[in-house]
Short mmCIF file of C-alpha atoms in Angstrom, two decimals:
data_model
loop_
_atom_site.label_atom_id
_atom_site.label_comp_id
_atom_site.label_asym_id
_atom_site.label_seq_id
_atom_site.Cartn_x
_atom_site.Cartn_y
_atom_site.Cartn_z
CA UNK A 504 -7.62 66.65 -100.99
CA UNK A 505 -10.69 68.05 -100.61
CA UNK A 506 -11.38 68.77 -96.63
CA UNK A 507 -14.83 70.24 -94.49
CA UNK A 508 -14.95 70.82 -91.56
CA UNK A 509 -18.57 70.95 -90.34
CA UNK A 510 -19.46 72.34 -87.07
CA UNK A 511 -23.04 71.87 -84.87
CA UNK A 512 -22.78 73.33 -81.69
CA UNK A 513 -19.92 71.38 -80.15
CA UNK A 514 -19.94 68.55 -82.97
CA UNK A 515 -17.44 68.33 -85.38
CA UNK A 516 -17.99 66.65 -88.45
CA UNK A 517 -15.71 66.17 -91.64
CA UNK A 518 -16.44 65.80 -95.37
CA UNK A 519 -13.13 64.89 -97.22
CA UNK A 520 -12.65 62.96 -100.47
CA UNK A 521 -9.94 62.83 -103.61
CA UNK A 522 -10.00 65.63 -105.60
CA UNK A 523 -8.84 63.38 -108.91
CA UNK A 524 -11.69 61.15 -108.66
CA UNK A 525 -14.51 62.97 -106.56
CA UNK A 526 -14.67 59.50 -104.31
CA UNK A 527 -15.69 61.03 -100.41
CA UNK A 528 -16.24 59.90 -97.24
CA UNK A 529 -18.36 61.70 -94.54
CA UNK A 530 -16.93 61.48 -90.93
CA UNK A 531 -18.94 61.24 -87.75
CA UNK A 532 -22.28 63.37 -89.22
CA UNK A 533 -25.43 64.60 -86.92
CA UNK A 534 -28.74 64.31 -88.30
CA UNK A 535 -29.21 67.83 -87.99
CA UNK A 536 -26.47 68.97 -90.48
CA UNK A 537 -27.85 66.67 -92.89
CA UNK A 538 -28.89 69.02 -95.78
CA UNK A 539 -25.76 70.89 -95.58
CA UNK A 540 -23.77 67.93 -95.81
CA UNK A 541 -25.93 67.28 -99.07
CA UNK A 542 -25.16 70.76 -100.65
CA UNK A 543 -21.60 70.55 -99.80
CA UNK A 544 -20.77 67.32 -101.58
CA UNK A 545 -22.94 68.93 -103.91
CA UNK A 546 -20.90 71.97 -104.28
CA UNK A 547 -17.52 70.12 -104.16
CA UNK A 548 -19.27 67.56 -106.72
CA UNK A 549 -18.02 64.55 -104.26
CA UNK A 550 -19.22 61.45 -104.50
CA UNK A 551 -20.03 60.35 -101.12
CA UNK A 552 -18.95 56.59 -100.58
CA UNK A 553 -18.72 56.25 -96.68
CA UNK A 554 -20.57 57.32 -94.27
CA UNK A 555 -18.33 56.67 -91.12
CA UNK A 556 -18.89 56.86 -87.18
CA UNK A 557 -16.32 56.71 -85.00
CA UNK A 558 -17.99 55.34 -82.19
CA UNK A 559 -21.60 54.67 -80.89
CA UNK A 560 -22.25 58.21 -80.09
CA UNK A 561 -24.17 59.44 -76.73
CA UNK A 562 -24.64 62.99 -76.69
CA UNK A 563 -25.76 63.29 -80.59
CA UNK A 564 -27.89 61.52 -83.36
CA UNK A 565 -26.04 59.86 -85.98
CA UNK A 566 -27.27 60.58 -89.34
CA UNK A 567 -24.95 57.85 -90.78
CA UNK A 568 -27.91 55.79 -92.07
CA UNK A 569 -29.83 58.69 -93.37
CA UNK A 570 -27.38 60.09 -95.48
CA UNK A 571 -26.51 56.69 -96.59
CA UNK A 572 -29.84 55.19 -97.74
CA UNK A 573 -30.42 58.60 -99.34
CA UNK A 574 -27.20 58.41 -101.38
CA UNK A 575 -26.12 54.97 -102.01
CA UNK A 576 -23.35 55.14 -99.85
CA UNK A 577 -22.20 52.41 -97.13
CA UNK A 578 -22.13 52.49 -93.79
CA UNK A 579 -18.82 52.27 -91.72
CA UNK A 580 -18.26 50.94 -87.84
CA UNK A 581 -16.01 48.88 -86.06
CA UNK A 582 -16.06 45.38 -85.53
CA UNK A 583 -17.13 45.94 -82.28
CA UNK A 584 -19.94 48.17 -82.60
CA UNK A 585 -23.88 47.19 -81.50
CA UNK A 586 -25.89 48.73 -84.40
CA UNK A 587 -27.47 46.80 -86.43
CA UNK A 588 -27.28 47.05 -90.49
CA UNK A 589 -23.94 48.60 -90.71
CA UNK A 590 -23.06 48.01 -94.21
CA UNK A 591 -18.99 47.68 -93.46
CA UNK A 592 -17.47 46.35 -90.07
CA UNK A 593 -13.52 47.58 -90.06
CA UNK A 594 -11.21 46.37 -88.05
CA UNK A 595 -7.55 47.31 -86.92
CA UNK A 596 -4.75 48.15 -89.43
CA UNK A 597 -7.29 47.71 -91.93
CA UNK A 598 -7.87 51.05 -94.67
CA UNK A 599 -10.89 52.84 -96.67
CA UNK A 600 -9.86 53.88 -99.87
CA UNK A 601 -11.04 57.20 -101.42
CA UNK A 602 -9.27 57.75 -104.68
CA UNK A 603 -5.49 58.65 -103.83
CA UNK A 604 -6.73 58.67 -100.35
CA UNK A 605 -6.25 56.11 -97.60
CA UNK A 606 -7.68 55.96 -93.93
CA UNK A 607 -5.95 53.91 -91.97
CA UNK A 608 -8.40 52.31 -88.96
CA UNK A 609 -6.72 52.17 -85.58
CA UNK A 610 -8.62 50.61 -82.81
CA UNK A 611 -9.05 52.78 -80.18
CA UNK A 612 -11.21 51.41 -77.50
CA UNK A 613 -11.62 53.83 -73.84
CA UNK A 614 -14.16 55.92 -74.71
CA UNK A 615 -16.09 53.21 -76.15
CA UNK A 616 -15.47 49.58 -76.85
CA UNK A 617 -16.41 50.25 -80.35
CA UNK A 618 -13.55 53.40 -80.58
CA UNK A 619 -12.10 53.68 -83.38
CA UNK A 620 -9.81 56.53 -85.13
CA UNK A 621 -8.81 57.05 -88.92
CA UNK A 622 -5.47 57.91 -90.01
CA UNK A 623 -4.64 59.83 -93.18
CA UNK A 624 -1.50 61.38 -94.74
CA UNK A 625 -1.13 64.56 -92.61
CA UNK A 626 -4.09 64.05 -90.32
CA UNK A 627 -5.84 61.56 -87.91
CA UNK A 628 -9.71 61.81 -87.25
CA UNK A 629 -9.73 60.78 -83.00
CA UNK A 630 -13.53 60.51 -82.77
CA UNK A 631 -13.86 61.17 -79.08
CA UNK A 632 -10.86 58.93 -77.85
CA UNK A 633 -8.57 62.14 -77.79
CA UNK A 634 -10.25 65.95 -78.06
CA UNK A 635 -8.27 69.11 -78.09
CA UNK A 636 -7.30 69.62 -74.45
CA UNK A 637 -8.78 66.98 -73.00
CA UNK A 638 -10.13 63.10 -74.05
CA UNK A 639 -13.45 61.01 -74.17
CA UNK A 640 -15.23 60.09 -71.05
CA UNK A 641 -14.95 56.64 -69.92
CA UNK A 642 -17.95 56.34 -67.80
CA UNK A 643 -20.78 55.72 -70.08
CA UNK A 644 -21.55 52.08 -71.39
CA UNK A 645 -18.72 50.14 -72.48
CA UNK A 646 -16.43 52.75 -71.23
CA UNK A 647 -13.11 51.52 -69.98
CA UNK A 648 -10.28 54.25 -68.91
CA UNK A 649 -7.68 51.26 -68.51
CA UNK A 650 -8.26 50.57 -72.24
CA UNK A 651 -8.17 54.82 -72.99
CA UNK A 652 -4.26 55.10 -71.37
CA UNK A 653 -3.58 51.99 -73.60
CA UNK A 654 -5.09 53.13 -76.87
CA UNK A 655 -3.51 56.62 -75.93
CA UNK A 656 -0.56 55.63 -74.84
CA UNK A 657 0.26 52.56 -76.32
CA UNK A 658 -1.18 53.41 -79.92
CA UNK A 659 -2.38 57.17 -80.92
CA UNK A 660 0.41 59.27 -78.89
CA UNK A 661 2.92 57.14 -80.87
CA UNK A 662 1.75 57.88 -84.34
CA UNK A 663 3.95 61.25 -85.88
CA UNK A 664 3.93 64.18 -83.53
CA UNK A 665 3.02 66.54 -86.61
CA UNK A 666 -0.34 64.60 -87.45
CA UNK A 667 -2.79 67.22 -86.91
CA UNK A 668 -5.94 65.61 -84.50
CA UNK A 669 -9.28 66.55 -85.63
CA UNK A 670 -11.79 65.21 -82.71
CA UNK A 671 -15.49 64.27 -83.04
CA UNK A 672 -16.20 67.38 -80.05
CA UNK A 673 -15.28 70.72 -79.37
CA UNK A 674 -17.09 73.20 -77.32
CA UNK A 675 -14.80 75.90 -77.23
CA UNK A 676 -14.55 76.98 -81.02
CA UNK A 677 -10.84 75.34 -81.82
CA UNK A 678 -10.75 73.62 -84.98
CA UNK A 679 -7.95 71.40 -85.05
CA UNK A 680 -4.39 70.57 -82.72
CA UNK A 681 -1.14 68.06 -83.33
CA UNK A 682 -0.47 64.98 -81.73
CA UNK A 683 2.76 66.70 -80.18
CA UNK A 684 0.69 69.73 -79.14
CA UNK A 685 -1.74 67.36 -77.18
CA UNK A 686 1.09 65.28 -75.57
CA UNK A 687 3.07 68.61 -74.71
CA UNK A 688 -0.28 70.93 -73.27
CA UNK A 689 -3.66 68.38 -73.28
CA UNK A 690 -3.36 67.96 -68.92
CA UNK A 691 -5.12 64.47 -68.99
CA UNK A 692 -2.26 63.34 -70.75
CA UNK A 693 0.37 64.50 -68.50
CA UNK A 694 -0.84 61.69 -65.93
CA UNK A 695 1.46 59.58 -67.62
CA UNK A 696 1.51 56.74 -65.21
CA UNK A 697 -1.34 54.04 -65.53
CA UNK A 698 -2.87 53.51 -62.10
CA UNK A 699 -2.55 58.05 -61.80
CA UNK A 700 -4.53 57.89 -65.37
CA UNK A 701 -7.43 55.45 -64.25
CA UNK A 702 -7.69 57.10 -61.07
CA UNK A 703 -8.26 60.79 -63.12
CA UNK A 704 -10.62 59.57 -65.28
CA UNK A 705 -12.78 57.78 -62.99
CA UNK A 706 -13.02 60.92 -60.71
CA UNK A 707 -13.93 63.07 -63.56
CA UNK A 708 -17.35 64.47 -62.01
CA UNK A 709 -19.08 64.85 -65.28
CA UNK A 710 -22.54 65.12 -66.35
CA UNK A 711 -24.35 63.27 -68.26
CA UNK A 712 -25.25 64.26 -71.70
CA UNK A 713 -28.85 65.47 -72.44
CA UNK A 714 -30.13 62.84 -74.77
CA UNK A 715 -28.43 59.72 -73.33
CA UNK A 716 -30.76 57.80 -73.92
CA UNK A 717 -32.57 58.35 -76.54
CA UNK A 718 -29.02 59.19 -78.48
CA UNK A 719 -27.75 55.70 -77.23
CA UNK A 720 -31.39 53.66 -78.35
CA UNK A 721 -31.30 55.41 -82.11
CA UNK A 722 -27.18 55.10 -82.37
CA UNK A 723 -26.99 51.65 -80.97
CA UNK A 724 -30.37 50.47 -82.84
CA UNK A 725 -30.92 52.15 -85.82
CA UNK A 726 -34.29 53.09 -84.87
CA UNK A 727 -36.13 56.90 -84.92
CA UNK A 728 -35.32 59.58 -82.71
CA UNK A 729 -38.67 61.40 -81.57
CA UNK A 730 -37.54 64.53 -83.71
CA UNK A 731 -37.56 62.59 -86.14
CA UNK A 732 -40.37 61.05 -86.17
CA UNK A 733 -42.15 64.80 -85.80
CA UNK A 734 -40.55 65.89 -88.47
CA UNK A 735 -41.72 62.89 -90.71
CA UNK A 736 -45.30 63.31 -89.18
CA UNK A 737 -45.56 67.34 -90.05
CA UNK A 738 -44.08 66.96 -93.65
CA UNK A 739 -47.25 64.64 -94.53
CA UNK A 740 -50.22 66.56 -93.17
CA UNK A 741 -50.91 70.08 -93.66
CA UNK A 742 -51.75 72.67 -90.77
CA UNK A 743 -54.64 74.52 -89.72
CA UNK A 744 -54.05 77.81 -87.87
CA UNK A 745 -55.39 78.60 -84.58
CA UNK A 746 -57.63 81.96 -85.36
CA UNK A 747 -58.55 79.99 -88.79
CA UNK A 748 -59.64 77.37 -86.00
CA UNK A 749 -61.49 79.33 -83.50
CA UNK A 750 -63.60 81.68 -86.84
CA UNK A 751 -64.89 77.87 -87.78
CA UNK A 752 -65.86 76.40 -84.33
CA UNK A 753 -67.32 79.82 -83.75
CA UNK A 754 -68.89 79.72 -87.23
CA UNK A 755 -70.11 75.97 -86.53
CA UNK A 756 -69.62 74.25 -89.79
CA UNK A 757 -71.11 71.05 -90.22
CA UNK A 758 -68.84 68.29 -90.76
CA UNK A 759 -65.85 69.38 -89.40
CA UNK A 760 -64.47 67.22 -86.37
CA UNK A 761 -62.33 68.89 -83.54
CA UNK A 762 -60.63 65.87 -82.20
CA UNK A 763 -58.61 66.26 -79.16
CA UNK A 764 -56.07 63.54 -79.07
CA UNK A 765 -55.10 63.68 -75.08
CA UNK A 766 -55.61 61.94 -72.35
CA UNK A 767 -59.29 62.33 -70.52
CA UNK A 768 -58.18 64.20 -67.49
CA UNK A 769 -56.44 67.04 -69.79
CA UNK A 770 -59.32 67.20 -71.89
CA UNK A 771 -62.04 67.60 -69.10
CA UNK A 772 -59.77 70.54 -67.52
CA UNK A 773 -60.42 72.42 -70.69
CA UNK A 774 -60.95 71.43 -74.53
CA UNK A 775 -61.54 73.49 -77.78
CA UNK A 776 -65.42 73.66 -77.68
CA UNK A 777 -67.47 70.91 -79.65
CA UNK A 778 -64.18 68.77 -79.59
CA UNK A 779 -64.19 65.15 -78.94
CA UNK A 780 -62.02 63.09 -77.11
CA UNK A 781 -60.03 60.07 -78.91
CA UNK A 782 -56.68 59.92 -76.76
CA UNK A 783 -53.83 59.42 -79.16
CA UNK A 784 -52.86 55.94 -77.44
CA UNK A 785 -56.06 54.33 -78.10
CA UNK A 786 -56.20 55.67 -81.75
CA UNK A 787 -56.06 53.08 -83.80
CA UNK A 788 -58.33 50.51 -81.93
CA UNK A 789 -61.23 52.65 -81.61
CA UNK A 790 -60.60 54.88 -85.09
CA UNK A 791 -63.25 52.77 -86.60
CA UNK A 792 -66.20 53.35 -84.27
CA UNK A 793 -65.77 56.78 -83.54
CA UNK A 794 -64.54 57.88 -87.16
CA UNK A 795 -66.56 55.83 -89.47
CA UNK A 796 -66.69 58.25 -92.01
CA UNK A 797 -63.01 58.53 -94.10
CA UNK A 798 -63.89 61.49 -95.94
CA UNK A 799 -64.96 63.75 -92.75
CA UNK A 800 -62.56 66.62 -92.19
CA UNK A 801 -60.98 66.57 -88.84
CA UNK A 802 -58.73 68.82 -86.94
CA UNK A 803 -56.38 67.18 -84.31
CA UNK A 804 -55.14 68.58 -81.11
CA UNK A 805 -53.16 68.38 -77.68
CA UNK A 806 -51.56 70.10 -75.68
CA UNK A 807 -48.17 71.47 -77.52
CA UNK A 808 -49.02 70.25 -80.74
CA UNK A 809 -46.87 67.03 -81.33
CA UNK A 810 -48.97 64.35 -80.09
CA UNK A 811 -51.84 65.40 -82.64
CA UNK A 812 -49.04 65.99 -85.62
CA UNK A 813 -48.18 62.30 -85.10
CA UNK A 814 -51.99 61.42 -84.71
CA UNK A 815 -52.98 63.09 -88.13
CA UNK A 816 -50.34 61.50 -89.41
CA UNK A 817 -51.60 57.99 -88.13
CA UNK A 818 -54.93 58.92 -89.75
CA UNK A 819 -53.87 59.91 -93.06
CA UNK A 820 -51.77 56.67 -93.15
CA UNK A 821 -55.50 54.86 -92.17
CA UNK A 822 -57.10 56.54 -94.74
CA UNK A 823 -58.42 60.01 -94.00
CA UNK A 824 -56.67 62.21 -96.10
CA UNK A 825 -58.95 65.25 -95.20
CA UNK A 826 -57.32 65.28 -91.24
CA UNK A 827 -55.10 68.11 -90.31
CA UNK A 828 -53.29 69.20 -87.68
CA UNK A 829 -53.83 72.25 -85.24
CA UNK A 830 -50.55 74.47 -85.92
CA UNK A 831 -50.09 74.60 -82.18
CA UNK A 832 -51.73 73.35 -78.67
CA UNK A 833 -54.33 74.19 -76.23
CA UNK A 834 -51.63 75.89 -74.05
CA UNK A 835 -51.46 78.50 -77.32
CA UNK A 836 -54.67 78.26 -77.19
CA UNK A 837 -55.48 78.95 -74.02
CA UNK A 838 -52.88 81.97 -73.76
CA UNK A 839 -54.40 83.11 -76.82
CA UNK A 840 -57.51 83.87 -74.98
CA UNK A 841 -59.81 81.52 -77.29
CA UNK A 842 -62.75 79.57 -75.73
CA UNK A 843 -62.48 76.70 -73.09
CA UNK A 844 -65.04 74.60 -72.32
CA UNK A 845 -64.00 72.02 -68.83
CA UNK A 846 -65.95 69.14 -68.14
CA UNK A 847 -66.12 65.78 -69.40
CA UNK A 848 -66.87 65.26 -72.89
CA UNK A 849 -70.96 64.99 -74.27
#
């Protein structure tokens, strides 16, 4: 077998596939690991097939679809999951077959209704429903720690002691445990009594994770996470510097537009001089009468630099491929030392 483990801060992701036939699967990935998952399929010339998630994750950005519209490859859930467009919907006691390789899907609901975990020869893939030490939350949505003691239990504790669990999470740089190490040393599963189990787990003080939200939306949705949609803006338009800026306001160019894409009180408390104000949100209805000439060249700005990346982005989508974006914001700016001019706009 061919076996990855890929590690982003306390994410654990897993690249595995048959070594007679190259046929792979690619467990549980985050969208920032996506190019290395790329070069090591590459490297291990893998074929990448599925493209699995465990669960509807909340404290990370699936990259499932990503990797999947990029290579051909199918998405893989549980029945139960919310997201839309997943290509294949497995369901308990069913199996994904990679070559010589089976994964066995065991519903695992707790952590998630969605839960699932994948069971191979000598090894068992627990998503978040058991980690190394410890097991997945119950109190984010769909969460349900009377359905975690009976997937435990009832179903994953009684699978062969010698399995070796690799978990979705680890913050504390272990790679991999047993299923009898866990039952013998993990303390959440020494409350071995149902009521004493629900009771732990719904007095776990935790906090919540950082991108809740936004990781739940994208997961549950399939939509764009706002890094994302950065990173698609800034790899269309190019950048102008801010001292390349500041030499050609100062220098006073005709033609060139300084367009400052915030909001009019920002602006009036200081603005790049000459600039004019378009706020980003009412781009597109008034880009006609206050840009009437497509071929004008025309800097965006703001305030860190993101709003006008996604603005010049708009714009070149509209038509004006001669817009860039100011590498940076007026709070650079400003720190820089360049020239401020307050007041409302002329």
């Amino acid at each position: 077998m061919i076996f990855e483990q890929i590690a982003s801060g306390g994410c654990q992701s897993y690249l595995l596939g048959c070594a007679d036939t190259c046929a792979g699967a690619l467990i549980d990935p985050e969208v920032s690991q996506i190019d290395r998952y790329l070069a090591l399929a590459s490297r291990d010339a893998l074929r990448i097939r599925f493209v699995i998630d465990t669960h509807t994750h909340a404290d990370h950005f699936s990259a499932a679809r990503q990797i999947a519209d990029r290579l051909g490859a199918m998405t893989v859930m549980h029945l139960a999951s919310p997201a839309p467009g997943v290509d294949m919907r497995v369901d308990d006691g069913e199996s994904l077959v990679l070559g010589r390789l089976r994964l066995q899907v065991l519903h695992t609901p707790g952590h998630t209704a969605d839960s699932m975990c994948l069971v191979g020869e000598d090894r068992v893939f627990t998503g978040d429903t058991l980690l190394i030490g410890a097991t997945g939350r119950t109190d984010l949505p769909t969460g349900d720690p009377e359905a975690l003691y009976d997937s435990l239990f009832g179903r994953l504790l009684k699978l062969d002691p010698a399995l070796q669990v690799y978990p979705a999470h680890d913050y504390k740089g272990r790679s991999h445990s047993t299923i009898g190490e866990e039952i013998a040393a993990n303390p959440r599963l020494q409350q071995r009594d149902r009521a004493a189990f629900v009771r732990m787990m719904k007095s776990l003080d935790l906090s919540m994770p950082i991108h809740l939200t936004e990781a739940l939306r994208t997961n549950m949705s399939g939509g764009k996470t706002v890094a994302q949609m950065l990173a698609e803006a800034a790899a269309c338009v190019p950048f102008m510097s801010m001292a390349e800026l500041r030499a050609r306001v100062e220098a006073a160019p005709a033609g060139l537009i300084v367009l400052d894409v915030r909001e009019r009180d920002a602006y009036e408390g200081g603005h790049i001089p000459g600039a004019r104000l378009l706020p980003r949100g009412q781009l597109e209805l008034r880009v006609n009468h206050e840009l009437p000439d497509p071929t004008a060249r025309i800097v965006t700005c703001c305030d860190f630099g993101r709003i006008s990346t996604l603005a010049a982005a708009t714009l070149r989508t509209m038509g004006f491929q001669r817009v860039v974006a100011l590498d940076g914001g007026m709070k650079s700016w400003i720190e820089a030392g360049y020239p401020v001019r307050a007041g409302p706009a002329a």
